């Protein structure tokens, strides 16, 4: 088992690691998980964790990452006398980690929570860094908190349960971390098709990059914003689809976001990056920027009509707080 020590929590990575989780100090434990979680995930969890706990199952699509799901969870916790000595375990993908972390950080002003990500995306992004939240009025991640889990257990056995789309949704965050922070990592990534990599090595490298960036700026006031490269337009694409009640995977939205945001970059390597991304995310299509303006205006980083972009200067170097007027997009 490998571990990464963050400022006030630890991340554990490896196979069969759930059995190491210590839960004895908690009087009540609630497992939050996806209603449609594959049975083998729940069965695996139950086999590894012997403690007693309540289970809350929710629909965990972006559409359900909303205040109604939060109210249901708060109600359950309240009616079942959860308190400061309780623990919430978030077992699932990014939506489960985001909602569970939000409920835990707000209920009784904060109860402990533990993240057990089961998708590649939540392993490399949502489960670490302390951001929790929900969508509001059709806009992504508008309400939220910063609170770290007590620990994160990344059991790589869960990767065997993933479908291609889920792989690709996580892989885009790995690609992003290399592009913004580590040119050697990009050289490694782009040397092979995604399926031919040692995924454990990629997860470990990518998590270390995110940890370093978050520790420079835990509350997202400055340098952490580089993690948003590709996401300003990528999130607008996700919101656009959300409002049309159509589905787009995170992988495709962010892959397109990266390509569209490269328009504002002066790196000479643009074509190399676009070629690699398109070799993996084959059927992605650009969305007309005019359809995205409404959503771009709601980005939390903006000032008035100025949209705040993180811009790739070169591979491994990204700059934050670049404001572009909405009329010039
Ligand atoms: N997912 C971007 C961040 O954690 O800041």
PDB file of C-alpha atoms and ligand atoms in Angstrom, residues 125 131 210 224 227, ligand 1:
ATOM      1  CA  UNK A 125     -10.025  14.482  -8.302  1.00  0.00           C
ATOM      2  CA  UNK A 131     -14.070  20.783  -2.050  1.00  0.00           C
ATOM      3  CA  UNK A 210      -3.077  17.834  -6.998  1.00  0.00           C
ATOM      4  CA  UNK A 224      -5.193  26.300  -7.168  1.00  0.00           C
ATOM      5  CA  UNK A 227      -6.702  22.916 -11.688  1.00  0.00           C
TER       6      UNK A 227
HETATM    7  N1  LIG B   1     -11.300  20.026  -9.011  1.00  0.00           N
HETATM    8  C1  LIG B   1     -10.603  21.254  -8.897  1.00  0.00           C
HETATM    9  C2  LIG B   1     -10.163  21.544  -7.521  1.00  0.00           C
HETATM   10  O1  LIG B   1     -10.220  20.678  -6.659  1.00  0.00           O
HETATM   11  O2  LIG B   1      -9.751  22.647  -7.250  1.00  0.00           O
END
